[in-house]
Amino acid sequence: MTNLPPAFASQEETPPQVLGEFKPVDDWQVHLNAIFYALRGGHIQDYYQTMASGDYRLAHALAQEFYEAHRKHEALPETILVHEWGCGNGNLAACFLSHLNKLDETLCRRTRYVLVDNDLDTLNSALAHPDLQPHRERIAHVQADAQDLNGVKDSSVHWIICNELWNDLRTKVMLRKDGDLIEEQIRPNLSDEKSKEFSDWFAFVKDFQDKAVTKLKDHPSFLDEIIWEKDYLPIDWKRVPYRKTITDFMKPIDDLVIVPVNLGAFATIKEARRILTAGGRFTTFDAGTPDVETVAKPDKPCYGLYGGQYSFIVNFALCESLARHLGATDVTIESQHEFVSRMLGHNLMTVVDLVSAHPSLNKLKPWERDKLILKTLRVLSAVYTSPYQRNFDYPVQPETPEPDREEILALLASLPSTGVPDPIAYLTEDEVLAVVTELVALGYDRQAIQNGLATSLTEGREINYYRFSMGKEKNS
């Protein structure tokens, strides 16, 4: 094992029951995510929500951008092919097409919208979204991996959008040691106590290693309880593309600073450049940083586990370097907040921004935070009116005491179907200021709210949501 400082050393107490061998992080990431989606794909919202799973404003901003790029009908082909890679629950597609139809019915009729996802259950769920049904004649779907779309012809797609896909895709964790690049490898374990819950431990290990998801459903739950042991070993460069681009990027990074290398994102950039028509555009949104100085910080977050699923921050700076290496000249990175605000013509903040500014937030118990969030949403929903109806899905935490559970359920029942759709939705300045007195009654600070609207509470965060956009040159 490589000798590293304590911050990077393997766990001292290795659990006794091993589930597999040491492998690069990205290999286990792909393995675990396949199991996660098979076992928990229908309940993703219990672990995290995306900025497009319930809200409509990101989709409307994308529709506005698409409209502005294609408003001269005489210059357009009869059919404009739009791909959405990683279709989620279908909400982004539904809101995009509904808003595009209001902006320009002719353009909407010409648009062929293709949902692309590797998981058939996800595709079927997205296609069943109620607000997609009026648009079904212009919807198609393809079960495929966005990293390898060999069934899609070169220069055949006019527009590609995706939201929070890159953080799911294959990502290596690299660092420098004594001038050489090495990578993080991990090994899964379960505690001895947990292992005793399995009637046939060896059968379970085989099912886990084989990704036999049908059989895994019959075993006790385990994803949340995997303990990962770490080691740092040389990189097998035969399995890693773009070695020069990666090594050049890593040269100024200090020794022992871990850096995410989003290989899956690289693959989608390459595919986008291949299948886009001249003048087409690829746009994706995700959490990460475009700032090399932030990437170079030893204490930055690199990845997290949500319900057993690995999710990585996106190294947008390296992704831009890769895109330019592949010949792209039109590459822009901006904060998602800035993009949505600009396209919709409103000063925006998210519910997360607002709640995070509450002076007592960090002192509250988890269920007290839930009540604060729901009371905040109830206040906002008095002035917020969505053009879409949504059922508010908010899981009640198991440890919530009974009186608080009843109050939370009552708060959920009081939320209107056209109110704020989820706890991460975008809010306009007018909506927030219209109920600022009621928010102050919930304990919010009026000046902090006004300051947040003036400066955007997210802009100073090292890890934030960004828009990465790449155009295909017209002479390509």
Short mmCIF file of C-alpha atoms in Angstrom, two decimals:
data_model
loop_
_atom_site.label_atom_id
_atom_site.label_comp_id
_atom_site.label_asym_id
_atom_site.label_seq_id
_atom_site.Cartn_x
_atom_site.Cartn_y
_atom_site.Cartn_z
CA MET A 1 0.00 0.00 0.00
CA THR A 2 1.18 3.53 -0.76
CA ASN A 3 2.23 5.49 2.33
CA LEU A 4 0.21 8.69 2.54
CA PRO A 5 -0.50 11.35 5.18
CA PRO A 6 -3.37 10.61 7.59
CA ALA A 7 -5.86 12.65 5.56
CA PHE A 8 -5.44 10.20 2.71
CA ALA A 9 -4.69 6.96 4.55
CA SER A 10 -6.87 3.88 4.42
CA GLN A 11 -9.26 3.24 7.30
CA GLU A 12 -7.41 1.83 10.29
CA GLU A 13 -10.12 -0.69 11.15
CA THR A 14 -10.98 -2.72 8.09
CA PRO A 15 -14.38 -4.39 8.44
CA PRO A 16 -13.98 -8.16 8.41
CA GLN A 17 -16.44 -8.98 5.63
CA VAL A 18 -15.12 -8.00 2.22
CA LEU A 19 -17.48 -7.62 -0.76
CA GLY A 20 -14.88 -7.27 -3.49
CA GLU A 21 -11.34 -6.38 -4.43
CA PHE A 22 -9.60 -3.01 -4.63
CA LYS A 23 -10.53 -1.30 -7.90
CA PRO A 24 -10.29 2.27 -9.20
CA VAL A 25 -13.06 4.49 -7.83
CA ASP A 26 -14.72 4.81 -11.23
CA ASP A 27 -15.04 1.03 -11.61
CA TRP A 28 -16.88 0.68 -8.31
CA GLN A 29 -18.86 3.84 -9.06
CA VAL A 30 -20.27 2.31 -12.25
CA HIS A 31 -20.93 -0.97 -10.43
CA LEU A 32 -22.71 0.66 -7.48
CA ASN A 33 -24.74 3.08 -9.57
CA ALA A 34 -26.09 0.24 -11.71
CA ILE A 35 -27.26 -1.53 -8.55
CA PHE A 36 -28.61 1.72 -7.06
CA TYR A 37 -30.82 2.53 -10.05
CA ALA A 38 -32.09 -1.04 -10.25
CA LEU A 39 -32.97 -1.17 -6.54
CA ARG A 40 -33.92 2.44 -5.85
CA GLY A 41 -34.46 4.14 -9.20
CA GLY A 42 -38.14 4.71 -8.48
CA HIS A 43 -37.35 6.54 -5.23
CA ILE A 44 -34.46 8.80 -6.25
CA GLN A 45 -36.26 11.83 -4.80
CA ASP A 46 -35.85 10.28 -1.33
CA TYR A 47 -32.09 10.78 -1.62
CA TYR A 48 -31.73 13.93 -3.71
CA GLN A 49 -33.64 16.16 -6.11
CA THR A 50 -32.43 17.88 -9.25
CA MET A 51 -33.14 21.45 -10.28
CA ALA A 52 -35.52 20.10 -12.94
CA SER A 53 -37.37 17.31 -11.14
CA GLY A 54 -40.27 19.51 -10.01
CA ASP A 55 -39.48 23.12 -10.90
CA TYR A 56 -40.21 24.59 -14.33
CA ARG A 57 -37.96 27.64 -14.56
CA LEU A 58 -34.79 25.87 -15.72
CA ALA A 59 -36.77 24.21 -18.52
CA HIS A 60 -38.37 27.52 -19.48
CA ALA A 61 -34.93 29.16 -19.62
CA LEU A 62 -33.70 26.39 -21.93
CA ALA A 63 -36.78 26.76 -24.13
CA GLN A 64 -36.19 30.52 -24.32
CA GLU A 65 -32.57 29.96 -25.38
CA PHE A 66 -33.65 27.41 -28.00
CA TYR A 67 -36.32 29.78 -29.32
CA GLU A 68 -33.89 32.68 -29.63
CA ALA A 69 -31.43 30.50 -31.54
CA HIS A 70 -34.07 29.19 -33.99
CA ARG A 71 -36.61 31.99 -34.38
CA LYS A 72 -35.81 32.58 -38.08
CA HIS A 73 -37.92 29.77 -39.49
CA GLU A 74 -36.86 30.14 -43.11
CA ALA A 75 -33.29 29.11 -42.21
CA LEU A 76 -34.35 25.93 -40.39
CA PRO A 77 -34.75 22.33 -41.55
CA GLU A 78 -38.22 20.83 -41.59
CA THR A 79 -37.43 18.79 -38.47
CA ILE A 80 -35.21 20.02 -35.65
CA LEU A 81 -33.83 17.16 -33.59
CA VAL A 82 -33.36 17.81 -29.85
CA HIS A 83 -31.78 15.25 -27.53
CA GLU A 84 -32.13 15.19 -23.76
CA TRP A 85 -29.48 12.94 -22.24
CA GLY A 86 -30.51 11.50 -18.88
CA CYS A 87 -34.23 12.23 -18.93
CA GLY A 88 -35.01 12.06 -15.21
CA ASN A 89 -38.74 11.99 -14.50
CA GLY A 90 -39.74 13.76 -17.72
CA ASN A 91 -40.42 17.12 -16.09
CA LEU A 92 -37.69 18.99 -17.98
CA ALA A 93 -38.96 17.75 -21.34
CA ALA A 94 -42.60 18.48 -20.48
CA CYS A 95 -41.95 22.04 -19.32
CA PHE A 96 -39.51 22.74 -22.19
CA LEU A 97 -42.02 21.74 -24.87
CA SER A 98 -44.99 23.39 -23.16
CA HIS A 99 -43.15 26.70 -22.91
CA LEU A 100 -41.72 26.43 -26.43
CA ASN A 101 -45.25 25.92 -27.74
CA LYS A 102 -46.32 29.17 -26.08
CA LEU A 103 -43.30 31.01 -27.49
CA ASP A 104 -43.63 29.70 -31.05
CA GLU A 105 -46.12 27.03 -32.12
CA THR A 106 -44.49 26.60 -35.54
CA LEU A 107 -41.05 26.01 -34.06
CA CYS A 108 -42.51 23.58 -31.53
CA ARG A 109 -44.27 21.59 -34.29
CA ARG A 110 -40.94 21.24 -36.11
CA THR A 111 -39.13 20.03 -33.01
CA ARG A 112 -38.55 16.32 -32.52
CA TYR A 113 -37.59 15.75 -28.87
CA VAL A 114 -35.70 12.53 -28.10
CA LEU A 115 -35.34 11.23 -24.55
CA VAL A 116 -32.07 9.33 -24.18
CA ASP A 117 -31.39 7.20 -21.13
CA ASN A 118 -29.59 3.95 -20.42
CA ASP A 119 -32.32 2.73 -18.08
CA LEU A 120 -35.58 1.49 -19.61
CA ASP A 121 -37.62 1.96 -16.42
CA THR A 122 -36.49 5.59 -16.26
CA LEU A 123 -37.51 6.13 -19.88
CA ASN A 124 -40.93 4.58 -19.35
CA SER A 125 -41.51 6.67 -16.23
CA ALA A 126 -40.51 9.86 -18.05
CA LEU A 127 -42.74 9.06 -21.03
CA ALA A 128 -45.68 8.67 -18.64
CA HIS A 129 -45.30 12.20 -17.24
CA PRO A 130 -48.78 13.79 -17.45
CA ASP A 131 -47.56 17.05 -18.98
CA LEU A 132 -45.73 15.19 -21.75
CA GLN A 133 -48.93 13.62 -23.07
CA PRO A 134 -50.01 16.66 -25.17
CA HIS A 135 -46.61 16.48 -26.90
CA ARG A 136 -46.37 12.73 -27.49
CA GLU A 137 -46.48 13.05 -31.28
CA ARG A 138 -43.16 14.90 -31.20
CA ILE A 139 -41.52 12.71 -28.53
CA ALA A 140 -39.22 9.77 -29.25
CA HIS A 141 -37.00 7.78 -26.94
CA VAL A 142 -33.75 5.85 -27.22
CA GLN A 143 -32.38 3.45 -24.64
CA ALA A 144 -28.68 4.18 -24.87
CA ASP A 145 -25.65 5.40 -22.96
CA ALA A 146 -24.84 9.05 -23.71
CA GLN A 147 -21.17 8.12 -23.52
CA ASP A 148 -21.49 5.86 -26.57
CA LEU A 149 -24.30 6.65 -29.01
CA ASN A 150 -23.11 4.48 -31.87
CA GLY A 151 -26.66 4.23 -33.22
CA VAL A 152 -26.86 8.00 -33.82
CA LYS A 153 -25.50 9.33 -37.12
CA ASP A 154 -22.77 11.94 -37.33
CA SER A 155 -23.99 15.56 -37.65
CA SER A 156 -27.65 14.59 -37.21
CA VAL A 157 -28.72 16.31 -33.96
CA HIS A 158 -29.36 20.05 -33.71
CA TRP A 159 -29.54 20.58 -29.93
CA ILE A 160 -28.52 18.56 -26.87
CA ILE A 161 -29.45 19.31 -23.26
CA CYS A 162 -28.84 17.41 -20.05
CA ASN A 163 -29.16 18.16 -16.37
CA GLU A 164 -27.06 16.68 -13.57
CA LEU A 165 -25.82 13.79 -15.68
CA TRP A 166 -22.07 14.27 -15.47
CA ASN A 167 -21.89 13.77 -11.70
CA ASP A 168 -23.32 10.28 -12.26
CA LEU A 169 -20.83 9.23 -14.93
CA ARG A 170 -17.48 7.49 -14.64
CA THR A 171 -15.03 9.66 -12.67
CA LYS A 172 -11.51 8.91 -11.51
CA VAL A 173 -9.89 10.49 -8.47
CA MET A 174 -6.26 11.35 -9.18
CA LEU A 175 -3.45 12.98 -7.22
CA ARG A 176 0.26 13.66 -7.54
CA LYS A 177 2.84 11.99 -5.31
CA ASP A 178 6.56 12.64 -5.74
CA GLY A 179 5.86 13.97 -9.22
CA ASP A 180 3.90 10.92 -10.39
CA LEU A 181 0.15 10.65 -10.89
CA ILE A 182 -1.64 7.97 -8.89
CA GLU A 183 -5.33 7.24 -8.38
CA GLU A 184 -7.69 6.37 -5.58
CA GLN A 185 -8.81 2.77 -5.38
CA ILE A 186 -11.50 1.48 -3.05
CA ARG A 187 -12.79 -1.82 -1.68
CA PRO A 188 -16.32 -2.42 -0.32
CA ASN A 189 -16.93 -4.03 3.08
CA LEU A 190 -19.82 -4.65 5.42
CA SER A 191 -19.45 -4.77 9.17
CA ASP A 192 -19.42 -8.14 10.86
CA GLU A 193 -22.67 -7.25 12.61
CA LYS A 194 -24.38 -6.36 9.34
CA SER A 195 -23.09 -9.47 7.60
CA LYS A 196 -24.93 -11.66 10.11
CA GLU A 197 -28.25 -10.41 8.71
CA PHE A 198 -27.64 -12.42 5.53
CA SER A 199 -28.75 -16.06 5.65
CA ASP A 200 -26.28 -16.98 2.90
CA TRP A 201 -23.38 -14.53 2.94
CA PHE A 202 -21.48 -16.11 0.06
CA ALA A 203 -24.57 -16.11 -2.17
CA PHE A 204 -25.05 -12.43 -1.40
CA VAL A 205 -21.42 -11.60 -2.23
CA LYS A 206 -21.76 -13.40 -5.56
CA ASP A 207 -25.01 -11.60 -6.36
CA PHE A 208 -23.39 -8.28 -5.45
CA GLN A 209 -20.33 -8.90 -7.61
CA ASP A 210 -22.49 -10.13 -10.52
CA LYS A 211 -24.91 -7.16 -10.18
CA ALA A 212 -27.71 -9.73 -10.02
CA VAL A 213 -30.28 -7.11 -9.06
CA THR A 214 -33.28 -9.45 -9.12
CA LYS A 215 -31.59 -11.64 -6.50
CA LEU A 216 -30.27 -8.64 -4.55
CA LYS A 217 -33.84 -7.49 -3.98
CA ASP A 218 -34.37 -10.61 -1.86
CA HIS A 219 -31.43 -9.83 0.44
CA PRO A 220 -31.49 -7.35 3.36
CA SER A 221 -30.83 -3.73 2.37
CA PHE A 222 -27.13 -2.89 2.31
CA LEU A 223 -26.31 0.08 0.06
CA ASP A 224 -26.31 2.64 2.87
CA GLU A 225 -24.06 0.48 5.05
CA ILE A 226 -21.16 -0.28 2.73
CA ILE A 227 -17.87 0.83 4.28
CA TRP A 228 -15.23 1.82 1.75
CA GLU A 229 -11.56 1.10 2.32
CA LYS A 230 -9.13 3.30 0.36
CA ASP A 231 -5.72 2.91 -1.20
CA TYR A 232 -3.70 4.95 -3.71
CA LEU A 233 -2.01 3.13 -6.57
CA PRO A 234 -0.43 3.79 -10.00
CA ILE A 235 -2.75 4.57 -12.91
CA ASP A 236 -3.20 2.05 -15.71
CA TRP A 237 -2.95 4.57 -18.55
CA LYS A 238 -3.95 1.95 -21.11
CA ARG A 239 -7.49 2.32 -19.72
CA VAL A 240 -7.47 6.12 -19.49
CA PRO A 241 -7.90 8.37 -22.56
CA TYR A 242 -6.51 11.90 -23.00
CA ARG A 243 -3.40 11.29 -20.94
CA LYS A 244 -1.62 14.46 -22.09
CA THR A 245 -4.62 16.73 -21.40
CA ILE A 246 -4.97 15.25 -17.91
CA THR A 247 -1.26 15.34 -17.04
CA ASP A 248 -0.90 18.93 -18.30
CA PHE A 249 -3.86 19.98 -16.13
CA MET A 250 -2.39 18.25 -13.06
CA LYS A 251 1.11 19.79 -13.35
CA PRO A 252 0.41 22.89 -11.20
CA ILE A 253 -1.57 20.91 -8.58
CA ASP A 254 0.32 20.28 -5.33
CA ASP A 255 1.18 16.76 -4.21
CA LEU A 256 -1.52 14.76 -2.40
CA VAL A 257 -4.42 16.98 -3.54
CA ILE A 258 -7.17 14.76 -4.92
CA VAL A 259 -8.71 15.91 -8.21
CA PRO A 260 -11.84 14.56 -9.95
CA VAL A 261 -11.26 13.54 -13.57
CA ASN A 262 -14.70 13.17 -15.17
CA LEU A 263 -14.03 10.57 -17.85
CA GLY A 264 -17.75 10.05 -18.50
CA ALA A 265 -18.16 13.77 -19.13
CA PHE A 266 -15.24 13.60 -21.58
CA ALA A 267 -17.02 10.83 -23.49
CA THR A 268 -20.25 12.85 -23.77
CA ILE A 269 -18.32 15.90 -25.02
CA LYS A 270 -16.74 13.74 -27.72
CA GLU A 271 -20.11 12.26 -28.70
CA ALA A 272 -21.78 15.68 -28.74
CA ARG A 273 -19.15 17.02 -31.13
CA ARG A 274 -19.65 13.99 -33.36
CA ILE A 275 -23.45 14.03 -33.63
CA LEU A 276 -24.16 17.78 -33.54
CA THR A 277 -24.93 19.55 -36.79
CA ALA A 278 -22.91 22.64 -37.70
CA GLY A 279 -24.26 25.50 -35.59
CA GLY A 280 -25.76 23.08 -33.05
CA ARG A 281 -25.26 23.32 -29.30
CA PHE A 282 -24.66 21.04 -26.32
CA THR A 283 -25.67 22.36 -22.88
CA THR A 284 -25.35 20.62 -19.55
CA PHE A 285 -25.86 21.65 -15.92
CA ASP A 286 -24.16 20.18 -12.89
CA ALA A 287 -22.52 20.85 -9.54
CA GLY A 288 -18.80 21.53 -9.56
CA THR A 289 -16.31 24.29 -10.21
CA PRO A 290 -14.66 25.92 -13.24
CA ASP A 291 -12.01 27.48 -11.01
CA VAL A 292 -8.58 25.81 -11.10
CA GLU A 293 -7.68 27.37 -7.74
CA THR A 294 -10.67 25.66 -6.15
CA VAL A 295 -9.77 22.35 -7.79
CA ALA A 296 -6.27 22.71 -6.34
CA LYS A 297 -7.50 23.13 -2.74
CA PRO A 298 -6.81 20.09 -0.54
CA ASP A 299 -9.96 20.54 1.58
CA LYS A 300 -12.55 20.80 -1.21
CA PRO A 301 -15.34 18.20 -1.41
CA CYS A 302 -14.78 15.72 -4.21
CA TYR A 303 -17.67 13.26 -4.06
CA GLY A 304 -20.55 12.14 -1.89
CA LEU A 305 -22.68 9.07 -1.29
CA TYR A 306 -26.47 9.41 -1.56
CA GLY A 307 -28.38 6.30 -0.67
CA GLY A 308 -25.32 4.28 -1.60
CA GLN A 309 -24.83 6.01 -4.95
CA TYR A 310 -21.59 7.79 -5.78
CA SER A 311 -21.95 11.36 -7.02
CA PHE A 312 -18.90 13.43 -8.01
CA ILE A 313 -18.36 17.14 -8.39
CA VAL A 314 -17.60 18.16 -11.96
CA ASN A 315 -14.18 19.54 -12.78
CA PHE A 316 -15.47 22.04 -15.35
CA ALA A 317 -12.01 23.52 -15.85
CA LEU A 318 -10.65 20.17 -17.04
CA CYS A 319 -13.79 19.51 -19.11
CA GLU A 320 -13.23 22.81 -20.92
CA SER A 321 -9.59 21.87 -21.58
CA LEU A 322 -10.75 18.56 -23.03
CA ALA A 323 -13.40 20.22 -25.22
CA ARG A 324 -10.83 22.62 -26.65
CA HIS A 325 -8.40 19.73 -27.16
CA LEU A 326 -11.12 18.10 -29.31
CA GLY A 327 -11.40 21.26 -31.40
CA ALA A 328 -14.21 23.20 -29.75
CA THR A 329 -13.77 26.97 -29.90
CA ASP A 330 -17.22 28.02 -28.62
CA VAL A 331 -17.20 26.94 -24.96
CA THR A 332 -18.81 28.94 -22.16
CA ILE A 333 -19.22 28.22 -18.45
CA GLU A 334 -21.48 30.34 -16.24
CA SER A 335 -23.42 29.84 -13.05
CA GLN A 336 -26.79 28.18 -13.56
CA HIS A 337 -28.40 30.95 -11.49
CA GLU A 338 -26.99 33.59 -13.83
CA PHE A 339 -28.19 31.72 -16.93
CA VAL A 340 -31.76 31.15 -15.71
CA SER A 341 -32.06 34.72 -14.41
CA ARG A 342 -30.79 36.14 -17.71
CA MET A 343 -33.01 34.03 -19.95
CA LEU A 344 -36.19 34.65 -17.93
CA GLY A 345 -35.50 38.31 -17.21
CA HIS A 346 -35.95 37.97 -13.45
CA ASN A 347 -33.68 38.28 -10.45
CA LEU A 348 -33.89 34.82 -8.90
CA MET A 349 -32.96 32.92 -5.79
CA THR A 350 -33.73 29.33 -4.84
CA VAL A 351 -35.65 28.05 -1.85
CA VAL A 352 -32.32 26.58 -0.69
CA ASP A 353 -30.75 30.06 -0.83
CA LEU A 354 -33.59 31.48 1.23
CA VAL A 355 -33.71 28.75 3.88
CA SER A 356 -29.92 28.71 4.26
CA ALA A 357 -30.09 32.38 5.28
CA HIS A 358 -32.37 31.63 8.26
CA PRO A 359 -30.39 32.65 11.37
CA SER A 360 -31.44 29.60 13.42
CA LEU A 361 -31.14 26.92 10.74
CA ASN A 362 -28.04 25.22 12.15
CA LYS A 363 -29.56 25.03 15.62
CA LEU A 364 -32.66 23.12 14.51
CA LYS A 365 -33.21 19.38 14.77
CA PRO A 366 -33.76 17.63 11.40
CA TRP A 367 -37.55 17.53 11.75
CA GLU A 368 -37.58 21.16 12.90
CA ARG A 369 -35.75 22.06 9.69
CA ASP A 370 -38.37 20.12 7.75
CA LYS A 371 -41.12 22.13 9.42
CA LEU A 372 -39.32 25.41 8.68
CA ILE A 373 -38.95 24.46 5.01
CA LEU A 374 -42.61 23.48 4.68
CA LYS A 375 -43.84 26.59 6.49
CA THR A 376 -41.64 28.67 4.19
CA LEU A 377 -43.12 26.96 1.14
CA ARG A 378 -46.65 27.52 2.43
CA VAL A 379 -45.96 31.24 2.83
CA LEU A 380 -44.39 31.48 -0.63
CA SER A 381 -47.19 29.51 -2.27
CA ALA A 382 -49.60 32.31 -1.41
CA VAL A 383 -47.98 34.38 -4.18
CA TYR A 384 -46.23 31.72 -6.29
CA THR A 385 -48.42 30.26 -9.03
CA SER A 386 -46.95 27.58 -11.25
CA PRO A 387 -48.41 27.00 -14.73
CA TYR A 388 -48.20 23.29 -13.91
CA GLN A 389 -49.81 21.15 -11.23
CA ARG A 390 -47.46 19.06 -9.13
CA ASN A 391 -47.90 16.70 -6.20
CA PHE A 392 -45.43 17.77 -3.53
CA ASP A 393 -43.33 14.73 -2.61
CA TYR A 394 -41.43 15.25 0.64
CA PRO A 395 -40.29 12.21 2.64
CA VAL A 396 -40.84 12.38 6.40
CA GLN A 397 -37.69 11.32 8.24
CA PRO A 398 -38.07 8.07 10.23
CA GLU A 399 -36.72 9.60 13.46
CA THR A 400 -39.36 12.36 13.49
CA PRO A 401 -41.32 12.35 16.81
CA GLU A 402 -45.04 11.67 16.48
CA PRO A 403 -46.41 15.19 17.22
CA ASP A 404 -43.95 16.69 14.73
CA ARG A 405 -44.77 14.00 12.17
CA GLU A 406 -48.45 14.92 12.36
CA GLU A 407 -47.62 18.60 11.94
CA ILE A 408 -45.39 17.86 8.93
CA LEU A 409 -48.12 15.78 7.29
CA ALA A 410 -50.63 18.60 7.89
CA LEU A 411 -48.23 21.12 6.35
CA LEU A 412 -47.76 18.89 3.31
CA ALA A 413 -51.52 18.58 2.90
CA SER A 414 -51.88 22.38 3.01
CA LEU A 415 -49.56 23.02 0.04
CA PRO A 416 -51.43 23.83 -3.20
CA SER A 417 -50.73 21.82 -6.36
CA THR A 418 -49.73 25.01 -8.21
CA GLY A 419 -47.52 26.29 -5.40
CA VAL A 420 -43.75 26.00 -5.02
CA PRO A 421 -43.11 22.48 -6.40
CA ASP A 422 -40.10 21.44 -4.31
CA PRO A 423 -37.56 22.71 -1.75
CA ILE A 424 -35.00 23.69 -4.42
CA ALA A 425 -37.22 25.64 -6.82
CA TYR A 426 -36.35 29.05 -8.23
CA LEU A 427 -38.14 32.11 -6.79
CA THR A 428 -38.36 35.58 -8.31
CA GLU A 429 -37.46 38.67 -6.34
CA ASP A 430 -41.07 39.86 -6.56
CA GLU A 431 -42.38 36.60 -5.09
CA VAL A 432 -40.00 36.74 -2.15
CA LEU A 433 -40.52 40.42 -1.36
CA ALA A 434 -44.31 40.04 -1.57
CA VAL A 435 -44.24 37.81 1.52
CA VAL A 436 -41.19 39.17 3.31
CA THR A 437 -43.28 40.19 6.34
CA GLU A 438 -44.61 36.64 6.68
CA LEU A 439 -41.06 35.26 6.28
CA VAL A 440 -39.82 37.53 9.06
CA ALA A 441 -42.60 36.10 11.25
CA LEU A 442 -40.99 32.67 10.66
CA GLY A 443 -37.70 33.99 12.00
CA TYR A 444 -36.02 35.14 8.78
CA ASP A 445 -33.96 38.33 8.78
CA ARG A 446 -35.34 40.96 6.40
CA GLN A 447 -31.92 42.45 5.64
CA ALA A 448 -30.39 39.03 4.98
CA ILE A 449 -33.15 38.29 2.46
CA GLN A 450 -32.61 41.60 0.70
CA ASN A 451 -28.85 41.05 0.67
CA GLY A 452 -29.36 37.58 -0.78
CA LEU A 453 -31.50 38.96 -3.59
CA ALA A 454 -28.93 41.64 -4.32
CA THR A 455 -25.88 39.39 -4.44
CA SER A 456 -27.18 35.79 -4.86
CA LEU A 457 -26.24 33.68 -1.88
CA THR A 458 -24.87 30.93 -4.14
CA GLU A 459 -22.33 33.00 -6.04
CA GLY A 460 -19.65 32.88 -3.35
CA ARG A 461 -19.75 29.11 -2.95
CA GLU A 462 -16.70 27.22 -4.15
CA ILE A 463 -18.86 24.33 -5.36
CA ASN A 464 -21.93 25.53 -7.21
CA TYR A 465 -24.28 24.68 -10.08
CA TYR A 466 -22.91 25.68 -13.47
CA ARG A 467 -23.93 25.67 -17.11
CA PHE A 468 -21.40 24.23 -19.55
CA SER A 469 -22.29 25.08 -23.14
CA MET A 470 -20.44 24.07 -26.30
CA GLY A 471 -21.35 25.10 -29.83
CA LYS A 472 -20.47 23.15 -32.98
CA GLU A 473 -18.60 25.39 -35.39
CA LYS A 474 -20.45 26.04 -38.66
CA ASN A 475 -17.36 25.19 -40.70
CA SER A 476 -16.72 21.87 -38.83
#
